[in-house]
mmCIF file of C-alpha atoms and ligand atoms in Angstrom:
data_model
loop_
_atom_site.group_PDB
_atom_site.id
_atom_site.type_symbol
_atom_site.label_atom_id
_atom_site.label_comp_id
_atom_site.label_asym_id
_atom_site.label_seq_id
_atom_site.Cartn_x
_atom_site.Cartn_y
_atom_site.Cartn_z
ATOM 1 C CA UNK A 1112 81.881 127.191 90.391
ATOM 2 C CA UNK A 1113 81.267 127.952 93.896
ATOM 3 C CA UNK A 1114 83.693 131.052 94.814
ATOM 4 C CA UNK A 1115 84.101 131.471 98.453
ATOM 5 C CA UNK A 1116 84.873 134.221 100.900
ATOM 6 C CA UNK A 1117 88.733 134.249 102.383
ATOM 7 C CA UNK A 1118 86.662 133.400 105.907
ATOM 8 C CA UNK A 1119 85.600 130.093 104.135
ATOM 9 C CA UNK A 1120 88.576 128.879 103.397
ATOM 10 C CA UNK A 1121 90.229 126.437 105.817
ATOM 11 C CA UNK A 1122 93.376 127.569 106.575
ATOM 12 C CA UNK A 1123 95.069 124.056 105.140
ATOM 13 C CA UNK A 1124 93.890 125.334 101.294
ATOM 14 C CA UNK A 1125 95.604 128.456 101.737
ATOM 15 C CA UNK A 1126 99.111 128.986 100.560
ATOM 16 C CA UNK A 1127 101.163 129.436 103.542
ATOM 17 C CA UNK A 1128 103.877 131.851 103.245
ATOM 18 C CA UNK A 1129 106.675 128.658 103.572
ATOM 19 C CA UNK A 1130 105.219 126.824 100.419
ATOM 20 C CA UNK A 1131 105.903 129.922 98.691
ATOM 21 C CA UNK A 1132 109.303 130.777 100.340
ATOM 22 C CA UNK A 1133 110.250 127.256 99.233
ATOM 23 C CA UNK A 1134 109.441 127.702 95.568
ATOM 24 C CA UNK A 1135 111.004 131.391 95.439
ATOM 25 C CA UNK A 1136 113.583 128.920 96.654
ATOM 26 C CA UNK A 1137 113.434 126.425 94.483
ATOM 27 C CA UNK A 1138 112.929 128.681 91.430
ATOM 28 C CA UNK A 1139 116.366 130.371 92.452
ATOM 29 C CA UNK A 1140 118.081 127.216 93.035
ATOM 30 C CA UNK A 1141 117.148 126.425 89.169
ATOM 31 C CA UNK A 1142 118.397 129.906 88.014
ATOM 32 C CA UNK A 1143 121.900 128.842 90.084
ATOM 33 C CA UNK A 1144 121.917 125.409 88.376
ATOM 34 C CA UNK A 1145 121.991 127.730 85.020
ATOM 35 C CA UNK A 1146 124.545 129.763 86.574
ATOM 36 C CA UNK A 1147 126.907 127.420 87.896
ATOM 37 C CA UNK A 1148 127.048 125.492 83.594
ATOM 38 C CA UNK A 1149 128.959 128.932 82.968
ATOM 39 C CA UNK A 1150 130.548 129.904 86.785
ATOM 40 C CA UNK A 1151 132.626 128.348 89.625
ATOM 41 C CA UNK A 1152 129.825 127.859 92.486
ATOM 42 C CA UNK A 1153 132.095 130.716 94.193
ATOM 43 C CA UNK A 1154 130.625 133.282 91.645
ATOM 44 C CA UNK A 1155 127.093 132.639 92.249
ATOM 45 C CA UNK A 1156 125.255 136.037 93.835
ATOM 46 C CA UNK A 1157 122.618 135.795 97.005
ATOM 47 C CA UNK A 1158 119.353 135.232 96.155
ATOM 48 C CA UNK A 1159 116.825 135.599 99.036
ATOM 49 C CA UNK A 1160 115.234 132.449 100.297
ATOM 50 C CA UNK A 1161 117.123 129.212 99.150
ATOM 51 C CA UNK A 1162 120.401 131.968 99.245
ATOM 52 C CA UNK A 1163 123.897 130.960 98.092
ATOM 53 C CA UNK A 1164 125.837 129.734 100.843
ATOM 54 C CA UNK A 1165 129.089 131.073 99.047
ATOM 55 C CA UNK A 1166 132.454 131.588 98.409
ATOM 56 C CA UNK A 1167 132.963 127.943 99.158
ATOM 57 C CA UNK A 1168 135.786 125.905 98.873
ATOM 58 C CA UNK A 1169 135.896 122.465 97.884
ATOM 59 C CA UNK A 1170 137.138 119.979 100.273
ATOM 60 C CA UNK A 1171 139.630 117.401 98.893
ATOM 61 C CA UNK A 1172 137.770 114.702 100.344
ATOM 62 C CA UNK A 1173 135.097 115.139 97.551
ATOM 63 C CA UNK A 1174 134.948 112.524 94.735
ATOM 64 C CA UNK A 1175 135.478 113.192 92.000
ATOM 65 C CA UNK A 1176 132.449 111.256 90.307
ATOM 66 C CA UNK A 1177 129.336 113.600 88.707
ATOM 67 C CA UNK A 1178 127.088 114.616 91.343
ATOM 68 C CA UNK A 1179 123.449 113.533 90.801
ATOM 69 C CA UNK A 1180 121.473 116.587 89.522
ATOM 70 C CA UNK A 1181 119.946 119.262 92.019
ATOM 71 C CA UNK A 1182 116.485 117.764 90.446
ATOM 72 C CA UNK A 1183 117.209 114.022 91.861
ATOM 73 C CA UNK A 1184 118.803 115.119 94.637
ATOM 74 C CA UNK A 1185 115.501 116.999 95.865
ATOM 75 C CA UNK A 1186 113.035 115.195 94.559
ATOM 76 C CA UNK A 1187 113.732 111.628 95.385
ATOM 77 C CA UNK A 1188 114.180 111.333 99.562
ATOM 78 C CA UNK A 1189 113.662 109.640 102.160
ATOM 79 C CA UNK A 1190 112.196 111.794 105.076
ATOM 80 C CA UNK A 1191 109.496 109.131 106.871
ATOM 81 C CA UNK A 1192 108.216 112.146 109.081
ATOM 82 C CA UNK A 1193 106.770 113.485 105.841
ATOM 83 C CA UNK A 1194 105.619 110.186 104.185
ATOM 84 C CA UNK A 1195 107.085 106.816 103.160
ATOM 85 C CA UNK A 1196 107.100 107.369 99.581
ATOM 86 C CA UNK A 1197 110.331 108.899 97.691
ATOM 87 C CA UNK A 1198 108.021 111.744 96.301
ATOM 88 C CA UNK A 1199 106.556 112.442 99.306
ATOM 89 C CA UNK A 1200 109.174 115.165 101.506
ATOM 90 C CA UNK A 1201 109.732 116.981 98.266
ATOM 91 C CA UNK A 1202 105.873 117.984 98.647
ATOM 92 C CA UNK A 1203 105.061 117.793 101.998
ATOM 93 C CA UNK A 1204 108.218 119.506 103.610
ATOM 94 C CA UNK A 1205 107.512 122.660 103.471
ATOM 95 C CA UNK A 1206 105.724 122.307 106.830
ATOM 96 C CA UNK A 1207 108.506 122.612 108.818
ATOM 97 C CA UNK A 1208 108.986 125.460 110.176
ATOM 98 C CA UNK A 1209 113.350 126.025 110.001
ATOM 99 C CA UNK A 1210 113.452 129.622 111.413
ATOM 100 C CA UNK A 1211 114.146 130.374 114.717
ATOM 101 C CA UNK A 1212 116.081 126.925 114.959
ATOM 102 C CA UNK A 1213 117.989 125.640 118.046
ATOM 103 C CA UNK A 1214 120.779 122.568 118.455
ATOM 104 C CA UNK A 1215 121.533 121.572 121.910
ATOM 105 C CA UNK A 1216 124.075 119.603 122.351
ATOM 106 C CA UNK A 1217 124.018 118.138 125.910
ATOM 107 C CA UNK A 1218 125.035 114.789 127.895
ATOM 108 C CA UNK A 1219 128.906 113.920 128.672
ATOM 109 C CA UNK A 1220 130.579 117.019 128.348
ATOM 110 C CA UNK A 1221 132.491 119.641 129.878
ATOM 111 C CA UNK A 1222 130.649 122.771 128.518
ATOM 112 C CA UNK A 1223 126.952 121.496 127.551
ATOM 113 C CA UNK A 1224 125.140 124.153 125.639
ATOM 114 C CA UNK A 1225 122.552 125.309 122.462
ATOM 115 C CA UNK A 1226 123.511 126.557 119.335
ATOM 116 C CA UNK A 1227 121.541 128.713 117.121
ATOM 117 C CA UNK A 1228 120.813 128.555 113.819
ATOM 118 C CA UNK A 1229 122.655 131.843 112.923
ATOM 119 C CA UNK A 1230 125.553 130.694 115.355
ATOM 120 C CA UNK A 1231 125.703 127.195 113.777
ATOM 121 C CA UNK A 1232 126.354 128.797 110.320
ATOM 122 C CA UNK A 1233 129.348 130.616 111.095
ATOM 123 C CA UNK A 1234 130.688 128.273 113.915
ATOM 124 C CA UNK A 1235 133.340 127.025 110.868
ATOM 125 C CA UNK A 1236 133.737 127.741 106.957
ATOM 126 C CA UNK A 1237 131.535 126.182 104.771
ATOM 127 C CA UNK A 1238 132.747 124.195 102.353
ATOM 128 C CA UNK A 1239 131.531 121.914 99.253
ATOM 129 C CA UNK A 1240 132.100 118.080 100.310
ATOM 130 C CA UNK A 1241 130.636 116.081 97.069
ATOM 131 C CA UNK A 1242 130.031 112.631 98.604
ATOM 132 C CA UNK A 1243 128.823 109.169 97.500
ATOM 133 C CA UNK A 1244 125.720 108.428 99.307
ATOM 134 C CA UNK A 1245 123.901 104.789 99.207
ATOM 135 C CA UNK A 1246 121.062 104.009 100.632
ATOM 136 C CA UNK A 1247 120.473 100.931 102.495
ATOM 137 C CA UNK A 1248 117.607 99.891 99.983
ATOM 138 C CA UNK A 1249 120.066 99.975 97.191
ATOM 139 C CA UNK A 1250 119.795 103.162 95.449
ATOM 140 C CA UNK A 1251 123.026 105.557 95.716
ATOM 141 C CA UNK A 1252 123.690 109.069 94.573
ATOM 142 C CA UNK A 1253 126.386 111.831 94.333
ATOM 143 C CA UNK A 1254 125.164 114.666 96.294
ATOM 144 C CA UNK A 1255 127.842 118.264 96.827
ATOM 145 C CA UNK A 1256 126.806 118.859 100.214
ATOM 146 C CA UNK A 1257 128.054 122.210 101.837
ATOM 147 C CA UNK A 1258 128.865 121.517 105.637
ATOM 148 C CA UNK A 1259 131.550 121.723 108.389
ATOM 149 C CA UNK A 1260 132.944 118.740 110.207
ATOM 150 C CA UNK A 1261 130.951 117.289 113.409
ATOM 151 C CA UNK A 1262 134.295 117.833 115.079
ATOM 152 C CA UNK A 1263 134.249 121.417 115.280
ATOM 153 C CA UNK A 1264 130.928 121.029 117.259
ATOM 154 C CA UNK A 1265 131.801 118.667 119.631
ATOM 155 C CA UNK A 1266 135.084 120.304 120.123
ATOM 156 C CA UNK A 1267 133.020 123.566 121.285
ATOM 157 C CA UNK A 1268 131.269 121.339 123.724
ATOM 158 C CA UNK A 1269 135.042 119.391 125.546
ATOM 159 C CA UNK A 1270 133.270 115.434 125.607
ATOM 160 C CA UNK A 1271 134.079 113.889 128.791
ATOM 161 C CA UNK A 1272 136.331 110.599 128.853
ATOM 162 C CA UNK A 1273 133.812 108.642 129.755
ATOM 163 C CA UNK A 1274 131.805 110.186 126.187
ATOM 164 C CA UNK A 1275 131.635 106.937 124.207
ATOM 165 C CA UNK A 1276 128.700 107.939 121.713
ATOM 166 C CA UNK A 1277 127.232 110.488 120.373
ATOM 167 C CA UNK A 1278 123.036 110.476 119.368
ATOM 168 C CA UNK A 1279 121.336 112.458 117.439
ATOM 169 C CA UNK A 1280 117.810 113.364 117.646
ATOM 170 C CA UNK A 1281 115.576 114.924 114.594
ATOM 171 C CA UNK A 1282 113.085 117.355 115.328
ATOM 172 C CA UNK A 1283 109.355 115.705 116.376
ATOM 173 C CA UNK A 1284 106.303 118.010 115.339
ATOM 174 C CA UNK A 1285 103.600 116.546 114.838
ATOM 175 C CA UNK A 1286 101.633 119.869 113.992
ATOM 176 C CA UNK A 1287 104.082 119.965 111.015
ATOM 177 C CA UNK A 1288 105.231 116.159 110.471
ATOM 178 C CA UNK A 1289 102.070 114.273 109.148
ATOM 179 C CA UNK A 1290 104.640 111.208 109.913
ATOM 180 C CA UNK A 1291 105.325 111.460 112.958
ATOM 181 C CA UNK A 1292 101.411 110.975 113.986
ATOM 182 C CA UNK A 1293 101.843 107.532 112.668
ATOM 183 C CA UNK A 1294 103.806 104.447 114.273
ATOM 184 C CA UNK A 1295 105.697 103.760 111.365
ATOM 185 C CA UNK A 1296 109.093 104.370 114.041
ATOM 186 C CA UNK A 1297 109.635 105.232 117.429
ATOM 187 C CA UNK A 1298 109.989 108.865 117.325
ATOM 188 C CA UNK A 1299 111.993 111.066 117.381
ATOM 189 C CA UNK A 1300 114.220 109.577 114.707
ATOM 190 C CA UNK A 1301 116.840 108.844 116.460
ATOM 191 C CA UNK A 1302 120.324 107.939 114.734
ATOM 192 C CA UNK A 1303 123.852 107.768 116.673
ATOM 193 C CA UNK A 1304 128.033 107.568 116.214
ATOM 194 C CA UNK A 1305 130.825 106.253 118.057
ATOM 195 C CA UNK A 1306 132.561 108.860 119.407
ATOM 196 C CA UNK A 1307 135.058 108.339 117.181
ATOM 197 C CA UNK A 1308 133.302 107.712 114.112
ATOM 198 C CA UNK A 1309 131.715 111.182 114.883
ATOM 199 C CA UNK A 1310 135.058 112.965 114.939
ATOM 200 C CA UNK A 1311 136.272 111.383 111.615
ATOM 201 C CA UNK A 1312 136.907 114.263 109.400
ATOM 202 C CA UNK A 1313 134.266 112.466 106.764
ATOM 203 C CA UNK A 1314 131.583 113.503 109.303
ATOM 204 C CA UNK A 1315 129.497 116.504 108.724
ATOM 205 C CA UNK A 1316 126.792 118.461 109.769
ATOM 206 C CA UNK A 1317 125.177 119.922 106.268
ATOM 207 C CA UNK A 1318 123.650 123.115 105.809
ATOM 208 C CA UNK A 1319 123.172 122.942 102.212
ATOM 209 C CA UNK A 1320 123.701 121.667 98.875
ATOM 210 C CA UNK A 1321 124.567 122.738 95.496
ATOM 211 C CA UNK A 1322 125.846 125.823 97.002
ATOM 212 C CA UNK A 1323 122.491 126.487 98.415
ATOM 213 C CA UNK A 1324 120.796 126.609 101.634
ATOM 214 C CA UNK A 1325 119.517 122.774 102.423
ATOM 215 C CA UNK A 1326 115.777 122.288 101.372
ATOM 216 C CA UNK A 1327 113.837 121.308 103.948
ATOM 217 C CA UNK A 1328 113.313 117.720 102.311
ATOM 218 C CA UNK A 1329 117.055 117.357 102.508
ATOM 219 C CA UNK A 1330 116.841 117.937 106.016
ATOM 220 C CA UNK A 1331 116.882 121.725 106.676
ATOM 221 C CA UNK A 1332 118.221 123.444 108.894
ATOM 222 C CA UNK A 1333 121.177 121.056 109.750
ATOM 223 C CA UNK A 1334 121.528 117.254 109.041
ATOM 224 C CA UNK A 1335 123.766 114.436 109.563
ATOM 225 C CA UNK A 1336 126.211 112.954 106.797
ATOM 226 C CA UNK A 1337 128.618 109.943 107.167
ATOM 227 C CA UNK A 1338 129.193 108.847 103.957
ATOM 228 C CA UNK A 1339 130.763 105.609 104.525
ATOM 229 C CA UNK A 1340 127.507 104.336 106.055
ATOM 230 C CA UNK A 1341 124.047 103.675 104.789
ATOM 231 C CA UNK A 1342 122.186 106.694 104.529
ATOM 232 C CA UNK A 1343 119.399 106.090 107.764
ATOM 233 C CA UNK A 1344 122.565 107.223 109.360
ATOM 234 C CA UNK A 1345 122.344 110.716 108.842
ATOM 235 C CA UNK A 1346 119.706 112.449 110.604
ATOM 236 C CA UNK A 1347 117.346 115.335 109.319
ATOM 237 C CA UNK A 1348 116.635 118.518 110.821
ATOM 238 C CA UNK A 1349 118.495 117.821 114.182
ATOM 239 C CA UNK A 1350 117.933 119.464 117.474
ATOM 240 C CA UNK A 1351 119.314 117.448 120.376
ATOM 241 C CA UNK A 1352 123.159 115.824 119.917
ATOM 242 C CA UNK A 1353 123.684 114.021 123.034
ATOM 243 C CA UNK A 1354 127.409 112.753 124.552
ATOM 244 C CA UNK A 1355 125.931 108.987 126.029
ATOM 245 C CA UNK A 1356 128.162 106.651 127.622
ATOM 246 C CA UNK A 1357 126.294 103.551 126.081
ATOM 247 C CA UNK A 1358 125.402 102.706 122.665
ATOM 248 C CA UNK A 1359 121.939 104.543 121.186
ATOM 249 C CA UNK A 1360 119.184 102.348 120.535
ATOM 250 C CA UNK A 1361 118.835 103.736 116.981
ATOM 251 C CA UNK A 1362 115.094 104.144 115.153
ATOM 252 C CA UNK A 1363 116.020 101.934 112.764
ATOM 253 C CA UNK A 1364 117.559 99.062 114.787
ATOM 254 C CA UNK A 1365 114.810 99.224 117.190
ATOM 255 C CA UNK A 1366 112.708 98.758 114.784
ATOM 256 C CA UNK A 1367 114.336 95.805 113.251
ATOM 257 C CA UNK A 1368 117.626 94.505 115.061
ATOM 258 C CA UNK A 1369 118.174 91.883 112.259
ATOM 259 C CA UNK A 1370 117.714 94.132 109.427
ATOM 260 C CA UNK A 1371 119.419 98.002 110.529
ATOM 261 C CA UNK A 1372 122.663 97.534 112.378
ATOM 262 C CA UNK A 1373 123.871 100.694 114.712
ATOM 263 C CA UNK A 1374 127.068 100.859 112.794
ATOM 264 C CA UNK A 1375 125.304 100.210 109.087
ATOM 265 C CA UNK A 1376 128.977 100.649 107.546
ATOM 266 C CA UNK A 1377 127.884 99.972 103.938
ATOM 267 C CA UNK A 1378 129.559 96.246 103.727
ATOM 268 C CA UNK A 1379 128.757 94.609 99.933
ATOM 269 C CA UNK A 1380 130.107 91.516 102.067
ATOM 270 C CA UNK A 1381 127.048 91.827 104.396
ATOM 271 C CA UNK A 1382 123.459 91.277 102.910
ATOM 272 C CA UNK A 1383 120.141 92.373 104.020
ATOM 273 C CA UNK A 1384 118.298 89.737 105.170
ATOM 274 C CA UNK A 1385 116.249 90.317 102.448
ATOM 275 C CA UNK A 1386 117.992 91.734 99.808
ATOM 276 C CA UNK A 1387 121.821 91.691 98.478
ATOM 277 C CA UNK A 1388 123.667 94.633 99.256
ATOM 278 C CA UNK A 1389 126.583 93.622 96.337
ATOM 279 C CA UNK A 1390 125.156 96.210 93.971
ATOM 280 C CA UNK A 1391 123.690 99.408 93.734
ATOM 281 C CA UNK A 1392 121.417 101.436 91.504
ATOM 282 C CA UNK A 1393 123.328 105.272 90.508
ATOM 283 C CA UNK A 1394 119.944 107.104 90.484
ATOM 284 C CA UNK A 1395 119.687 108.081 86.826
ATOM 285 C CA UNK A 1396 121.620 105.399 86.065
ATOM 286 C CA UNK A 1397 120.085 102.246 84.457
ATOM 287 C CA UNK A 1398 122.699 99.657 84.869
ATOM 288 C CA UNK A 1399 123.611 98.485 88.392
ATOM 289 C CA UNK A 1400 126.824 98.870 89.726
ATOM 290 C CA UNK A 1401 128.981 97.486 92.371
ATOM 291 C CA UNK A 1402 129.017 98.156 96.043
ATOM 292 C CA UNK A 1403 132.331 99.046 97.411
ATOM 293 C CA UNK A 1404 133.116 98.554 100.998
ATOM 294 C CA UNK A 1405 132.607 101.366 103.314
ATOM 295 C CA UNK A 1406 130.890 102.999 100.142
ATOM 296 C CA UNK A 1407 134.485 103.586 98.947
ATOM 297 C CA UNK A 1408 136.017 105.509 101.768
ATOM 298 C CA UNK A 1409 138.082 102.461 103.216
ATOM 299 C CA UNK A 1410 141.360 104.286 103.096
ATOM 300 C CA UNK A 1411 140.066 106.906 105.462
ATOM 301 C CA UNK A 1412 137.737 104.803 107.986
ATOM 302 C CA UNK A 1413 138.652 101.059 107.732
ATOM 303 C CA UNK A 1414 140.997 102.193 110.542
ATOM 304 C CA UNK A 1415 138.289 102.646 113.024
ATOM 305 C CA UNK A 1416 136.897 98.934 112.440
ATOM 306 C CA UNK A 1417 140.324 97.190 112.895
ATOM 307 C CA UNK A 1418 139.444 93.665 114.726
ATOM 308 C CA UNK A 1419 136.099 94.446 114.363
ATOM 309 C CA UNK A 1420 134.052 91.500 112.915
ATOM 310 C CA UNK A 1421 131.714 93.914 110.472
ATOM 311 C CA UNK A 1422 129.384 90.823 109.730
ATOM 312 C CA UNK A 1423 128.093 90.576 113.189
ATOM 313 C CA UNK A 1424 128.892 94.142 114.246
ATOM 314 C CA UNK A 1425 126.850 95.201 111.383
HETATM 315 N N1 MTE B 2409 114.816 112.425 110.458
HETATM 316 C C1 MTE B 2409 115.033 111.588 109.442
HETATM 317 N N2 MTE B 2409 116.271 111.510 108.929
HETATM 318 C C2 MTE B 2409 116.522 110.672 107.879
HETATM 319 C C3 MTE B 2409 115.494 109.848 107.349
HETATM 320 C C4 MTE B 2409 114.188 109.962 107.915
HETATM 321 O O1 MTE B 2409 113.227 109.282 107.503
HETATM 322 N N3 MTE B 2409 114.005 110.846 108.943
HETATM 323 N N4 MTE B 2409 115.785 108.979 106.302
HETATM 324 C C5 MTE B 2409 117.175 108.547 106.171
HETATM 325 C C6 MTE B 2409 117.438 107.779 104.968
HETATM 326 S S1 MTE B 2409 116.854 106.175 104.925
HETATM 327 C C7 MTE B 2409 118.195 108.257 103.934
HETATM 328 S S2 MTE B 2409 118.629 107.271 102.626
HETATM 329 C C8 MTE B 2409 118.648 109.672 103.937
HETATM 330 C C9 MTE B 2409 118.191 110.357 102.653
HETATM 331 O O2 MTE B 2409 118.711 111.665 102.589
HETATM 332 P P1 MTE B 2409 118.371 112.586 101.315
HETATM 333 O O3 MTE B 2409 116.880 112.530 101.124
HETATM 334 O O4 MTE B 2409 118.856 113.950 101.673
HETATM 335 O O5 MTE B 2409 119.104 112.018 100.137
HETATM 336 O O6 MTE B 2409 118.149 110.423 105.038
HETATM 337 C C10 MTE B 2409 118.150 109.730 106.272
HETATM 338 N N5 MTE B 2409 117.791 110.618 107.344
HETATM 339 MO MO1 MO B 2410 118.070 105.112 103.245
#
């Protein structure tokens, strides 16, 4: 075995000090998993890296259906800056740097301005939303998110009247996204909301999950969730919100207008062209189950698509 000096070794073999941040992070999320079979997630102590985001309270617009272990919910994602493949963010994630971390939120407003990271986390109390997620490729899963509504953002920030959309861009690194080198989409992801849609009290921005600060495969530091729409919705690791008076062009429906609609409300009435979206696969489920429109949350959002056609306005 040929044992070389520290000066051989390229600096991609050598453990950077975020792997092991992430599994000291990982390892206490697993301890808390133990934990929380006995305790309220409120009782849970700080534990460094991957820290307890608590006391939280749980919002009553959680479901009420088991949440998807902290196992799926990490290790099967969709993150295309860090590969294609569902196992792919869970190991290649860790390069992103999350610390310092800065959201500006610019465009059509009255008080334009950037947010840190620090800033960001106290800006409103956390809480525990546990929301059904699907996925536009037909998996779903029931993820406890902790986040604060979009609202209290954009409220900081007084959108101007003529503010009809709101787009959100995900960091774009490529010396720490081995995705974003590729053309697989037209960086940065870019995702967006009507304004309205953004200021529904189902919209958050998440900062963790499980009672945990967000791994970065989830989309550390901050991400996007709307959970009556298909997940490309909601954005990873954003840095840029921007008040637009014209709809985004959105990564996905650039990329394929017939395929990824800007409002991807999740519709079992509206298939992909090539796929059904009538049923769904629970991860860790084996039987399929039905779709429900808007994902379920109809009572709360159907509102906003009243004499809307949702088949063309998909
Ligand atoms: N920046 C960015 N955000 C993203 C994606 C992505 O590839 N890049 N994938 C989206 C898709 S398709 C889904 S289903 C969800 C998955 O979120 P999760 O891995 O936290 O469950 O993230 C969304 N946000
Ligand atoms: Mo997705």
């Amino acid at each position: 075995m040929l044992i070389r000096r520290p000066a051989d070794i390229p600096p991609s073999e050598i453990t950077p000090e975020a792997a092991y941040l992430d599994r000291r992070g990982f390892m206490a999320a697993a301890a808390g998993l133990l934990a929380a079979a006995a305790l309220p997630l409120q009782a849970k102590e700080t534990q460094g890296p991957g820290a307890n985001l608590g006391p939280l309270t749980k919002s009553p617009l959680s479901t009420s259906e088991a949440s998807n272990s902290y196992q799926q919910v990490t290790q099967y994602n969709n993150y295309y800056e860090f590969g294609t493949g569902k196992e792919d963010p869970a190991r290649e994630a860790w390069r992103l740097k999350t610390r310092p971390w800065e959201v500006k939120v610019t465009g059509l407003c009255a008080k334009p301005r950037t947010f840190g990271i620090e800033e960001l986390l106290k800006l409103a109390p956390l809480e525990e939303r546990v929301y059904r997620m699907r996925c536009v490729e037909g998996w779903s899963m029931v993820i406890p998110w902790v986040g604060f509504p979009l609202k209290v953002l954009l409220d900081k920030v007084e959108p101007l009247g003529n503010a009809r959309f709101a787009a959100f861009f995900s960091a774009d690194r490529p010396d720490q996204m081995p995705g974003v080198r590729l053309p697989i989409l037209d960086w940065p992801y870019l995702e967006g909301l009507r304004l309205d849609e953004a200021r529904h009290p189902l919209a958050i921005l998440a900062m963790g999950l499980y009672g945990q600060i967000l791994p970065n495969q989830n989309g550390a530091p901050i991400r996007l969730v709307a959970p009556w729409k298909y997940g490309f919705k909601g954005g990873k690791s954003i840095v840029e919100i921007r008040l637009v008076k014209d709809q985004p062009w959105t990564s996905w429906a650039k990329s394929s207008p017939g395929e990824y609609g800007f409002y991807a409300n999740v519709n079992p009435h509206h298939d992909h062209p090539r796929w059904s979206q009538k049923t769904e696969r629970r991860i860790g489920e084996l039987l399929r189950r039905p779709t429900l429109m808007f994902n379920g949350y109809s009572d709360q959002v159907a509102g906003m698509y009243a004499g809307m056609n949702l088949d063309t306005s998909f």
